[in-house]
Short mmCIF file of C-alpha atoms in Angstrom, two decimals:
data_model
loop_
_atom_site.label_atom_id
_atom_site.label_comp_id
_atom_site.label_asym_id
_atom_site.label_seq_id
_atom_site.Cartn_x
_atom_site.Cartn_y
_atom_site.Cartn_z
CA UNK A 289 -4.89 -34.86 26.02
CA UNK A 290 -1.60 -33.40 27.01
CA UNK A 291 -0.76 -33.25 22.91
CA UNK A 292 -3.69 -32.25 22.33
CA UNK A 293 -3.62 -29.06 24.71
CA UNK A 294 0.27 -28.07 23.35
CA UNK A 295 -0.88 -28.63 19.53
CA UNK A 296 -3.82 -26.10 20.13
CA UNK A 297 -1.13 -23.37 21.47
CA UNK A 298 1.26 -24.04 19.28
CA UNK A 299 -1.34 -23.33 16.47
CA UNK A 300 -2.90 -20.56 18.20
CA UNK A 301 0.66 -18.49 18.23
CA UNK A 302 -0.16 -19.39 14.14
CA UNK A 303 -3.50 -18.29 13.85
CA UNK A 304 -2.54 -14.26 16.04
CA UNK A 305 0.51 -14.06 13.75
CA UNK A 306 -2.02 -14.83 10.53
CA UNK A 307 -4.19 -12.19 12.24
CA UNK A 308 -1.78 -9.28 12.82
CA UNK A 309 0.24 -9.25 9.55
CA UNK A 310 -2.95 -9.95 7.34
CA UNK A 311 -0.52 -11.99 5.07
CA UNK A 312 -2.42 -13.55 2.59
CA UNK A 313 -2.46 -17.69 2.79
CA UNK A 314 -4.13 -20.16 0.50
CA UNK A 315 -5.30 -23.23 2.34
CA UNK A 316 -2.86 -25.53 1.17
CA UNK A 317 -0.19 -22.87 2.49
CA UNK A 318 -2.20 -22.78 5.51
CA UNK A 319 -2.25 -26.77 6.27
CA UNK A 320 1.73 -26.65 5.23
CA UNK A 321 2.85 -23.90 8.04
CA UNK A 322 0.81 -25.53 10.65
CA UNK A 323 2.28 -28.66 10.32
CA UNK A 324 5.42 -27.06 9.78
CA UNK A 325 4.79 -25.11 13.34
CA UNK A 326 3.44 -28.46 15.28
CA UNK A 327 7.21 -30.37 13.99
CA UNK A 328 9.11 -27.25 15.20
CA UNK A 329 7.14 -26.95 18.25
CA UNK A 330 6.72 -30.05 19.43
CA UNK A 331 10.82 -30.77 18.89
CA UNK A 332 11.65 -27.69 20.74
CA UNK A 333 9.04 -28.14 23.39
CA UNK A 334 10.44 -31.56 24.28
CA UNK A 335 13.79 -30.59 24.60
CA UNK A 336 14.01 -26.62 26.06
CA UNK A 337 10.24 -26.63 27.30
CA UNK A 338 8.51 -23.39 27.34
CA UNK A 339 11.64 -21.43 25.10
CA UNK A 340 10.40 -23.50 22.35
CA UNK A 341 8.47 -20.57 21.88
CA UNK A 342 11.35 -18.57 20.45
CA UNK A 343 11.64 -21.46 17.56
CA UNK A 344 8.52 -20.73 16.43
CA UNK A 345 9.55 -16.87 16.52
CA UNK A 346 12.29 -17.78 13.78
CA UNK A 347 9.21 -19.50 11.54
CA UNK A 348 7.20 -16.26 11.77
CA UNK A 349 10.08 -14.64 10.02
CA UNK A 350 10.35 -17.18 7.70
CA UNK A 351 6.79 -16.81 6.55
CA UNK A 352 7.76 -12.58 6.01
CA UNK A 353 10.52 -13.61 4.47
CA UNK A 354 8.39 -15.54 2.17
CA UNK A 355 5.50 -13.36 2.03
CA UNK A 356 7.34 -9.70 1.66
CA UNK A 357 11.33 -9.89 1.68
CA UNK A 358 11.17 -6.25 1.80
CA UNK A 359 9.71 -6.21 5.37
CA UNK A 360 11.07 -9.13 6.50
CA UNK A 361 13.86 -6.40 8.74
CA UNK A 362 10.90 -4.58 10.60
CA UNK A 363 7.30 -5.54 10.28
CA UNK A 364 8.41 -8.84 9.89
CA UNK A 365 10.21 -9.00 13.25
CA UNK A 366 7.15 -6.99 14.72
CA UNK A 367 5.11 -9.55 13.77
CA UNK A 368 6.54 -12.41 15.43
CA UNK A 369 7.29 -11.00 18.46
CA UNK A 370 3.60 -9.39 18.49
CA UNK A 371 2.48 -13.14 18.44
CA UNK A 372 4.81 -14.74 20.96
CA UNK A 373 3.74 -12.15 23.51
CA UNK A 374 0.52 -11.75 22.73
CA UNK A 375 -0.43 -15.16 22.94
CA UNK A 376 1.62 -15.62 26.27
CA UNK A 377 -0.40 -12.38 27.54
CA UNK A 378 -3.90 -13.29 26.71
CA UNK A 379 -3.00 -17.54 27.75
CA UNK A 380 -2.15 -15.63 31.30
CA UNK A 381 -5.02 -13.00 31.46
CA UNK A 382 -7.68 -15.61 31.11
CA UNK A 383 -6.66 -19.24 32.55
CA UNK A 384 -7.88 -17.87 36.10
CA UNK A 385 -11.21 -16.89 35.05
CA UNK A 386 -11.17 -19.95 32.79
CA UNK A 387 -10.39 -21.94 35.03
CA UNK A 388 -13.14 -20.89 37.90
CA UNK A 389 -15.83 -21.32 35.20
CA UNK A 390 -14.77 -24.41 34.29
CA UNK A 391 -15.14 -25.72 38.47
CA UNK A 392 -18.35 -23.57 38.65
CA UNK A 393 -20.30 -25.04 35.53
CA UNK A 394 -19.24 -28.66 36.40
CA UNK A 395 -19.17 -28.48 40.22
CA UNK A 396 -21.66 -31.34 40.42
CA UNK A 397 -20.37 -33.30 37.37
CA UNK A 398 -18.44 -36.26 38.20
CA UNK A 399 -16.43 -36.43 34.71
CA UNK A 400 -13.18 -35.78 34.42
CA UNK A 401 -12.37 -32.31 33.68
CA UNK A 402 -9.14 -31.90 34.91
CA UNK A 403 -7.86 -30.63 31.27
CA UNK A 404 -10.65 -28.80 30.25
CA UNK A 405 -9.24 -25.19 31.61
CA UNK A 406 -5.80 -25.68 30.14
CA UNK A 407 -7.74 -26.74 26.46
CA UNK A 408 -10.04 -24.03 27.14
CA UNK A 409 -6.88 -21.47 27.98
CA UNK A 410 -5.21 -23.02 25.13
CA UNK A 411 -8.02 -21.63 22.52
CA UNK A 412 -8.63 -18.76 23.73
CA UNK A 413 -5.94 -16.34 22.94
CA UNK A 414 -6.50 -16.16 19.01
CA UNK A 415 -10.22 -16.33 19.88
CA UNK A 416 -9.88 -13.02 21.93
CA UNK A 417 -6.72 -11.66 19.48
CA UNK A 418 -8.91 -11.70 16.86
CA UNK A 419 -12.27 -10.07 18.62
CA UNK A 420 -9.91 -7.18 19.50
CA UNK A 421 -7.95 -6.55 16.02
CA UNK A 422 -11.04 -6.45 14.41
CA UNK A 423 -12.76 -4.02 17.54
CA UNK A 424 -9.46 -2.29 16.92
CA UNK A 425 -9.58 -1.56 13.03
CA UNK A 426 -13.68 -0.67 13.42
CA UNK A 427 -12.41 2.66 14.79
CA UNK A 428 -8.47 3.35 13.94
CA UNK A 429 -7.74 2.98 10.16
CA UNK A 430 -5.79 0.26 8.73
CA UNK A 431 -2.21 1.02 9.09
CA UNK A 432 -0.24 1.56 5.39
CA UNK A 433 2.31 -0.62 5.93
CA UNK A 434 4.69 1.42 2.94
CA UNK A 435 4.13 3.98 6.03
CA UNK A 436 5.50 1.81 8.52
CA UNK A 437 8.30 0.49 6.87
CA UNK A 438 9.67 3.38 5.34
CA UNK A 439 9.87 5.22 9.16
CA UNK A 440 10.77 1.58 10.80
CA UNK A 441 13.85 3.10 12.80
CA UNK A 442 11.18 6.01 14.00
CA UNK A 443 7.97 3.82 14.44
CA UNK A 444 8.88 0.04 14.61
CA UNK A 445 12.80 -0.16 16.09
CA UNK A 446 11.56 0.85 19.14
CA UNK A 447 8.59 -0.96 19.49
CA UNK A 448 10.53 -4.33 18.59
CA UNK A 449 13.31 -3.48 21.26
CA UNK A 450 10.47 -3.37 24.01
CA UNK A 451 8.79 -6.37 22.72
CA UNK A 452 12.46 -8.70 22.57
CA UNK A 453 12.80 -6.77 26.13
CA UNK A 454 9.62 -8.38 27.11
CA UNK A 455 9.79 -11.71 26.06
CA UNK A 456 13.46 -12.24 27.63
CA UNK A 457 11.74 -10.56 31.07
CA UNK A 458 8.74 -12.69 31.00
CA UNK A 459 9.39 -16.30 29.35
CA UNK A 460 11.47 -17.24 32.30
CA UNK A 461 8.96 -15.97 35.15
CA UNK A 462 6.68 -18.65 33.01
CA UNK A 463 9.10 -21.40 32.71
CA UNK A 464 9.17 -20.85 36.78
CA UNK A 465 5.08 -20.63 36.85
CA UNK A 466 4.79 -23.88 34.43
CA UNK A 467 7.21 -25.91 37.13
CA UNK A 468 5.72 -24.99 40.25
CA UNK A 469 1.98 -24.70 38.95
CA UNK A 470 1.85 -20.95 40.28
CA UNK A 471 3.80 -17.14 40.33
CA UNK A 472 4.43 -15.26 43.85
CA UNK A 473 3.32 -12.04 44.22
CA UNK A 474 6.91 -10.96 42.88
CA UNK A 475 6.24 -12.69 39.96
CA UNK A 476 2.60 -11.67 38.93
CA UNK A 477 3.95 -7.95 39.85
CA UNK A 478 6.90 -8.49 36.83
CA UNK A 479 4.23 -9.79 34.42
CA UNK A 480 1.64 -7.13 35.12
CA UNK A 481 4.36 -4.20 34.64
CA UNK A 482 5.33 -6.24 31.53
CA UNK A 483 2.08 -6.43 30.04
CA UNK A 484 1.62 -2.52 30.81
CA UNK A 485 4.96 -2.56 28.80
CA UNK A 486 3.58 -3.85 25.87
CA UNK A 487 0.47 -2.28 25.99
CA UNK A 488 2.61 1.02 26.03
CA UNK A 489 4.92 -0.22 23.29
CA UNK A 490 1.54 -0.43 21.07
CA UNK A 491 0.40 2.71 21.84
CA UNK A 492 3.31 4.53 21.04
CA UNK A 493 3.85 2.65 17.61
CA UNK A 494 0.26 4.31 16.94
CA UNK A 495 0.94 7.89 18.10
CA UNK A 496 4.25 7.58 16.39
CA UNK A 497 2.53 6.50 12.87
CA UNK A 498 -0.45 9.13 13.63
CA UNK A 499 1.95 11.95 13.79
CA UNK A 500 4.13 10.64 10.97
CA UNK A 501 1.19 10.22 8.67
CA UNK A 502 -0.11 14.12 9.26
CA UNK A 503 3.06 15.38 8.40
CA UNK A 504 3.54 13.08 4.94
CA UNK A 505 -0.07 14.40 4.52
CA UNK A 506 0.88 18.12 5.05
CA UNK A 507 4.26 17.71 3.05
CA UNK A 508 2.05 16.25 0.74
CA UNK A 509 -0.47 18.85 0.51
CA UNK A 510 2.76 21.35 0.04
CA UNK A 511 3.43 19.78 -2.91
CA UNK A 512 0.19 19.51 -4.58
CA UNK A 513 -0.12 23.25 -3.89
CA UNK A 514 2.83 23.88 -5.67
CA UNK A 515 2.18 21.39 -8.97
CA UNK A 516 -1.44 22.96 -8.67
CA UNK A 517 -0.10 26.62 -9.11
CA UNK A 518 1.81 25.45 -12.19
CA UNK A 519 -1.31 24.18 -13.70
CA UNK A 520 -3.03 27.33 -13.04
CA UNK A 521 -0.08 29.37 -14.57
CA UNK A 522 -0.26 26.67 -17.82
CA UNK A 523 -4.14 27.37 -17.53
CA UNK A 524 -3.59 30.70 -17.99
CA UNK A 525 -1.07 30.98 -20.79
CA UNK A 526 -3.44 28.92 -22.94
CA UNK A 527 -6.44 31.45 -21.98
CA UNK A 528 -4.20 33.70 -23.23
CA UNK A 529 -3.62 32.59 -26.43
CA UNK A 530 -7.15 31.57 -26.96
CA UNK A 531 -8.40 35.61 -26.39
CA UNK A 532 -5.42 36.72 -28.96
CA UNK A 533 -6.84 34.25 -31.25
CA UNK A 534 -10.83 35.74 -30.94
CA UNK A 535 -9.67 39.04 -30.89
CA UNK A 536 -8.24 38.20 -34.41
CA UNK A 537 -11.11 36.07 -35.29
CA UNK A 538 -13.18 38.42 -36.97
CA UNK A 539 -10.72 40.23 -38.77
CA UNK A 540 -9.47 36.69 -40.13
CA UNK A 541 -13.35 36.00 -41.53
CA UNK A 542 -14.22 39.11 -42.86
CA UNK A 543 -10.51 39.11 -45.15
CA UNK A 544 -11.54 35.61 -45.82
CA UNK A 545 -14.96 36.71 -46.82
CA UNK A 546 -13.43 39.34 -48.96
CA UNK A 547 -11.09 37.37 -50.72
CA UNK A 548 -13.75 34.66 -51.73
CA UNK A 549 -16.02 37.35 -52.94
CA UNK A 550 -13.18 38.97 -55.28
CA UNK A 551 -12.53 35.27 -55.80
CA UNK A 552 -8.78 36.34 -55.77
CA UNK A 553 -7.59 33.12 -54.43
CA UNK A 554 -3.74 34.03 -53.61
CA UNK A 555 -5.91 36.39 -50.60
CA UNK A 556 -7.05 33.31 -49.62
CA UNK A 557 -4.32 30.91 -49.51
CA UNK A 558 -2.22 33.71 -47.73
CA UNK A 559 -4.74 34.13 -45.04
CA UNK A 560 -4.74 30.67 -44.38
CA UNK A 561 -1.15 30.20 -44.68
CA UNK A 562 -0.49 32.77 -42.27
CA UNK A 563 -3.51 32.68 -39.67
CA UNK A 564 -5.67 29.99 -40.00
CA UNK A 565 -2.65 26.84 -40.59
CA UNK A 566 -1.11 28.25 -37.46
CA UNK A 567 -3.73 28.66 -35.56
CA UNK A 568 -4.63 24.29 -36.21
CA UNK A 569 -0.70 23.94 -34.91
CA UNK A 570 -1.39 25.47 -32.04
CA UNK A 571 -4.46 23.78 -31.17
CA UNK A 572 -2.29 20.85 -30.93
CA UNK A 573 -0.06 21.73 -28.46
CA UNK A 574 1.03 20.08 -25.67
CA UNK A 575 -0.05 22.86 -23.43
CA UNK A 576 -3.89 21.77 -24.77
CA UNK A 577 -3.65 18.50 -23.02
CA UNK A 578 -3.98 20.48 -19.53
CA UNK A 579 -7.67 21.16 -20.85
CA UNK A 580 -8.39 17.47 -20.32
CA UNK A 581 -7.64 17.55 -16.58
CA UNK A 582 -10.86 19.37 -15.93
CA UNK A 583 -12.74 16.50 -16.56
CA UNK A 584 -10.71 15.11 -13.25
CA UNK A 585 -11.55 15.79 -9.99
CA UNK A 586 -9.59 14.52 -7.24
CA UNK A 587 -7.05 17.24 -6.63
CA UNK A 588 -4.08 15.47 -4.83
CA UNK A 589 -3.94 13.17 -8.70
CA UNK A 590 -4.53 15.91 -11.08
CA UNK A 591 -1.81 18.01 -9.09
CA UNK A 592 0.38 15.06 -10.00
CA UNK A 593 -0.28 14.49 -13.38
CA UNK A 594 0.04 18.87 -14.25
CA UNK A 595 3.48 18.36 -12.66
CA UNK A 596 4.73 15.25 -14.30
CA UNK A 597 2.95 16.97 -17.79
CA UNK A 598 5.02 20.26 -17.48
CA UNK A 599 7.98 17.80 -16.60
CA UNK A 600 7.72 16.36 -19.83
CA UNK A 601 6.89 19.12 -22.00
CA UNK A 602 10.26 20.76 -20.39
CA UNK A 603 12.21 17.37 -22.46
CA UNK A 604 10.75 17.79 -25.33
CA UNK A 605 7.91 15.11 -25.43
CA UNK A 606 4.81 15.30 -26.97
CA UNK A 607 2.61 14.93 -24.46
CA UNK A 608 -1.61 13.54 -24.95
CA UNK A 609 -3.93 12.93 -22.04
CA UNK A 610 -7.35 11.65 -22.65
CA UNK A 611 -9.62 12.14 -19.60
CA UNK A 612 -13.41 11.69 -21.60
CA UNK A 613 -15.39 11.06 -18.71
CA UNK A 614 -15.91 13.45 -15.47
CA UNK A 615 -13.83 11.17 -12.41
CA UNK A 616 -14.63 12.16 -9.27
CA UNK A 617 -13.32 9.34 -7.10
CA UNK A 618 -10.19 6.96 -7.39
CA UNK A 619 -11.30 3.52 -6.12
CA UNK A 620 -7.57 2.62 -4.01
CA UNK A 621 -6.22 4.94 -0.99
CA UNK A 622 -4.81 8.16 -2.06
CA UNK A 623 -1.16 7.17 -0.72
CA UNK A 624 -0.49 3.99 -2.58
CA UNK A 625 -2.40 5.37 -6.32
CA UNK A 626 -0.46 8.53 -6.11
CA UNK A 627 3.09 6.79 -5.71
CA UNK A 628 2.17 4.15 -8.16
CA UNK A 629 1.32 6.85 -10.85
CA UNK A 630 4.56 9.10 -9.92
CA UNK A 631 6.76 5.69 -10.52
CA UNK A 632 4.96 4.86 -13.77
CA UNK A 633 5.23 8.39 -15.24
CA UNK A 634 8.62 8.90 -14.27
CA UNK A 635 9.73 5.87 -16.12
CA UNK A 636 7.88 6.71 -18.79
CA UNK A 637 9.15 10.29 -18.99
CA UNK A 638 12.48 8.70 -19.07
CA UNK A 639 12.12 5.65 -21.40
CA UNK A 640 10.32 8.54 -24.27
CA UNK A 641 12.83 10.96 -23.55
CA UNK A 642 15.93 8.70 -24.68
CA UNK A 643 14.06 8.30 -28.12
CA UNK A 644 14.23 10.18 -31.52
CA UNK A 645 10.03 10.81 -31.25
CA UNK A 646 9.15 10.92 -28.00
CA UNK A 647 5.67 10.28 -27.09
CA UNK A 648 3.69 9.82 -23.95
CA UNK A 649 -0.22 8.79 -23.89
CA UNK A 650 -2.40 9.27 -20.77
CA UNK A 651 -6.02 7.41 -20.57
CA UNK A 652 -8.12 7.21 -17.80
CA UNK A 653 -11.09 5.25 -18.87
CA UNK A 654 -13.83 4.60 -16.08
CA UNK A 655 -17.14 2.39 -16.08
CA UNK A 656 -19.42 1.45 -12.80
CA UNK A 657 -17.28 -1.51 -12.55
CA UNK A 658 -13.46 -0.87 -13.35
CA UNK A 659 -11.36 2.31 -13.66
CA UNK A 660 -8.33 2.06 -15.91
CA UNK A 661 -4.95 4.29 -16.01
CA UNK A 662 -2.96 3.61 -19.27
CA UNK A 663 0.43 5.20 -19.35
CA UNK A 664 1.98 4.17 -22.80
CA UNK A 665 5.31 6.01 -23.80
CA UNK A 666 7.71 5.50 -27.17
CA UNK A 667 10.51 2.86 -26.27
CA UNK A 668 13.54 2.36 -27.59
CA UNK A 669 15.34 -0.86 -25.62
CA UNK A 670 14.27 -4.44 -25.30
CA UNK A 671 12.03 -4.89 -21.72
CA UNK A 672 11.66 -8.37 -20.34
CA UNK A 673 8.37 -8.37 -19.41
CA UNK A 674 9.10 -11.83 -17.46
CA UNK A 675 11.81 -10.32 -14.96
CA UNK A 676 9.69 -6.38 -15.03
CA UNK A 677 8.90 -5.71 -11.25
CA UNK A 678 11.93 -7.91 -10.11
CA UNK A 679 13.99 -6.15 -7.70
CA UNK A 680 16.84 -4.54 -8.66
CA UNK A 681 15.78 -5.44 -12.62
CA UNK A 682 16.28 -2.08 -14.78
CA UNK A 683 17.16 -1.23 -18.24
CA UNK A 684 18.90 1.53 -16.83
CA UNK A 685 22.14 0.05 -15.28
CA UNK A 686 23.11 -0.44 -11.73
CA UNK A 687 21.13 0.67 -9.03
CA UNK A 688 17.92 1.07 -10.56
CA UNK A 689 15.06 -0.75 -10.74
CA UNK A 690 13.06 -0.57 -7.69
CA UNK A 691 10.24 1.50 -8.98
CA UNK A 692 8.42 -1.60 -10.50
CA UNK A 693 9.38 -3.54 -7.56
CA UNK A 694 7.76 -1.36 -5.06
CA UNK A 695 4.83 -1.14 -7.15
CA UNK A 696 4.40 -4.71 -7.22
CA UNK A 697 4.90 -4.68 -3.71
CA UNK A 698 1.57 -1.70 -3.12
CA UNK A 699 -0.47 -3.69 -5.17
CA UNK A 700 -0.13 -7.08 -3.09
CA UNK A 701 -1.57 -4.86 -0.44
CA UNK A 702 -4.90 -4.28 -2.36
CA UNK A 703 -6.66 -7.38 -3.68
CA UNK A 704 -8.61 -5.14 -6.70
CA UNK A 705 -5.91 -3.45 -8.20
CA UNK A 706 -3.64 -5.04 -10.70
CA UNK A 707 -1.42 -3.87 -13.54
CA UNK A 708 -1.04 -5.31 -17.05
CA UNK A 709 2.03 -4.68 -18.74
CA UNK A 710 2.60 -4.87 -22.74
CA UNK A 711 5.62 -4.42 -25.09
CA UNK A 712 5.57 -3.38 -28.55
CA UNK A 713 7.43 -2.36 -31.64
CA UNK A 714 8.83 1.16 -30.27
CA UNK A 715 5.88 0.90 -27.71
CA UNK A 716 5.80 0.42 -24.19
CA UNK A 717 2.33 0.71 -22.12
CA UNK A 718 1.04 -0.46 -18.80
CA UNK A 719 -2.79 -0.10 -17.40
CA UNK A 720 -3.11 0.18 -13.74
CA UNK A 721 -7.06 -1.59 -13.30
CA UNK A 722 -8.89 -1.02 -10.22
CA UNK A 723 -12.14 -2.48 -9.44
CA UNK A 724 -14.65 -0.71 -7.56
CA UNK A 725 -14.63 -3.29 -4.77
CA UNK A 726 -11.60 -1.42 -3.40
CA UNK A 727 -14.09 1.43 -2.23
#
C-alpha cells in the first residue's frame, strides 16, 4: 500500500504539470513519462526521501525541452516549479480534512483504513488542480504564451525566483513534518506565509501580463492607425484619378463618336492611343489592388496588409490581392494571425524583391468551413521545404531564419490552423488554413 500511495503522488506532480502547461501528449507519450517519473521517483525517494521531489523538477524541464525548446528558459521552469509546489500545497491543505472524513465515515467500520487518508491525500491534488485551472480560465482568458515569453524577465523571472524561494523554504519544514508525523505551530506559521507567497507570486504574474497585454494592444492600435491613414491617403489618390478620368469621359466618347461617323480611322486610333490604352494601364495598377480590401473587414488585418502593400509597391513589385468574398471575422486570435501574416509578407516582400519580375499574390478565400490566406511571391533561390521552419534555417545567410520558426511555433498553439508550403519553378507560395473550430 505504501507503493501504492508514493506512485499516486509521484503521478499526480505529472498529471498538475500536464494541466498547467497544456502541452500536448499522445497516450503512448503519456504511458512513457509516467513510467519515466515512477523510475526517477521512486530512485530518488529511496535514497534523499522527500527532495526526490526536485528530480522530478529536472523531468518537467525535460518534457519543455522536448515539447517547446524555445520556452524551455522561462515557462518551462515556471512550469515545473508550479507543479512541485502546487502539489505539495494542495497534499497539505487537504490531508486534515481528509483525514477527519475518512475517521468520521468509517467510525464504526472495523476494516483497516489506516492508509486510506494518505491514498485519499495522495489523489487529490491534481483532482482539485484541475477543478481550479479550469474555474480559473472560465473567467480570465487563456494566457498567449508568445506574450509571456517574450516579457519573461518582466512577467515570469520574478515569479520563478519566488517559486525556487518557496520550495527551498518549505521542502525541509516537510521533510521535518514527514519524520515526526506533525509541524509546530512555528512550522504551520512558515508554510501558511509560504503559501500566501505563492498565491501572491500568481497574482502578480497576472497583473504583470494584464498590464503588458493593454499596452501591446494600445501600441498596437498606434500602428494600425498609422498603416490605416496610409490606406486612406492611397484611397484617395485613386479617387482621384478615377474623377479626372469621368471628367474626360465624355469628351473621349463624343471624339470617338465623331471619328467613327467621318469614318476617319487615324481619329480613332489616336484617341485610343492616347486616352483610352492609357486609361486600361492604369486600371492595372498596383494602387487598384487597395480596392479589394473593402471586401475585408477586420481592421487590425487590413491595416496590415495596406502597410505591407504600400511597402511593396515602394520596391518595385507588382502587387495583386484577391479578396472576392466580404470577411468579417478571422477564425484564430488577433495576436498570433497578425504576426504570422507580417512574417509571411515580409519574406515574401523580400524573396520577390531580389528577382528580375517581381510578383506578389494575395488570396483570401473563405467557405463556412475553412478560411485560407495564400501569400505566393516570384523566387529566385532553391528553398528546402524539408528544413523550412527549422530554427535558424534561412536562405538569407547568418542570423536569419527565425520567422518560419516562430511561426511554426504559434501554430502548435492552435490545433485548427496549419500552413502548407509549396515550391515551384520561380514560384514560392504558402496557405495559412484555419478551420472554423478555432472560433
Amino acid at each position: 500500500m505504501i507503493h501504492l500511495i508514493m506512485a499516486i503522488q509521484i503521478m499526480s506532480f505529472f498529471f498538475i504539470f500536464k494541466s498547467i502547461s497544456r502541452y500536448p501528449f499522445t497516450f503512448k507519450e503519456t504511458i512513457v513519462w509516467l513510467v519515466v517519473f515512477l523510475m526517477v521517483g521512486f530512485v530518488s525517494t529511496y535514497f534523499i526521501g522527500i527532495w526526490g521531489a526536485i528530480t522530478l523538477f529536472i523531468c518537467f524541464m525535460g518534457i519543455s525541452y522536448f515539447k517547446s525548446p524555445r520556452n524551455f528558459t522561462a515557462l518551462g521552469v515556471f512550469y515545473g516549479a508550479y507543479a512541485l509546489i502546487m502539489n505539495s500545497f494542495l497534499g497539505y491543505l487537504v490531508s486534515n480534512p481528509i483525514t477527519w472524513l475518512v475517521e468520521f465515515v468509517f467510525r464504526q467500520s472495523s476494516a483497516n483504513t489506516e492508509y486510506l487518508p494518505y491514498l485519499f491525500t495522495a489523489m487529490a491534488p491534481p483532482i482539485i488542480n484541475e477543478a481550479g485551472l479550469r474555474l480559473v480560465r472560465h473567467y480570465v482568458p487563456q494566457l498567449n504564451k508568445e506574450i509571456l515569453q517574450e516579457f519573461s524577465k518582466v512577467i515570469l523571472l520574478p515569479v520563478i525566483i519566488l517559486l525556487v524561494i518557496i520550495i527551498i523554504s518549505v521542502y525541509p519544514i516537510l521533510s521535518i513534518g514527514n519524520r515526526t508525523g506533525d509541524y509546530n505551530s512555528v512550522h504551520r506559521t512558515l508554510l501558511l506565509g509560504m503559501w500566501m507567497l505563492f498565491i501572491v507570486a500568481l497574482l502578480y504574474m497576472l497583473i504583470q501580463y494584464n498590464h503588458i497585454q493593454r499596452r501591446e494592444i494600445e501600441k498596437s492600435k498606434s500602428e494600425q492607425l498609422a498603416q490605416l491613414k496610409d490606406y486612406a491617403a492611397q484611397l484617395e489618390k485613386i479617387y482621384d484619378e478615377f474623377r479626372g478620368f469621368r471628367h474626360d469621359y465624355a469628351n473621349i466618347l463624343l471624339t470617338l463618336e465623331d471619328g467613327i461617323k467621318r469614318e476617319d480611322w487615324e481619329q480613332v486610333k489616336q484617341v485610343y492611343e492616347n486616352t483610352v490604352k492609357p486609361t486600361g494601364q492604369l486600371m492595372r495598377k498596383n494602387e487598384y489592388s487597395f480596392v479589394k480590401l473593402r471586401n475585408l473587414h477586420v481592421s487590425e488585418v487590413k491595416s496590415i496588409l495596406a502597410a505591407k502593400i504600400i511597402m511593396a509597391q515602394q520596391m518595385k513589385i507588382d502587387v495583386t490581392l484577391e479578396i472576392e468574398e466580404t470577411i468579417h471575422d478571422i477564425p484564430m486570435d488577433l495576436i498570433s494571425f497578425t504576426r504570422i501574416l507580417s512574417i509571411l509578407l515580409d519574406n515574401a516582400i523580400e524573396a520577390a524583391a531580389k528577382t528580375e519580375a517581381p510578383k506578389l499574390w494575395i488570396v483570401f478565400l473563405e467557405d463556412r468551413s475553412i478560411q485560407r490566406i495564400t501569400i505566393e511571391n516570384s523566387c529566385g533561390e532553391n528553398v528546402s521545404l524539408r528544413r523550412l521552419g527549422e530554427r535558424g534555417y534561412s536562405t538569407k545567410g547568418k542570423g536569419r531564419g527565425l520567422g518560419l520558426y516562430n511561426v511554426q511555433h504559434i501554430l502548435k498553439q492552435h490545433k485548427f490552423a496549419s500552413l502548407e508550403t509549396e515550391a515551384g519553378s520561380n514560384v514560392f507560395s504558402q496557405t495559412l488554413i484555419l478551420r472554423t473550430g478555432e472560433r
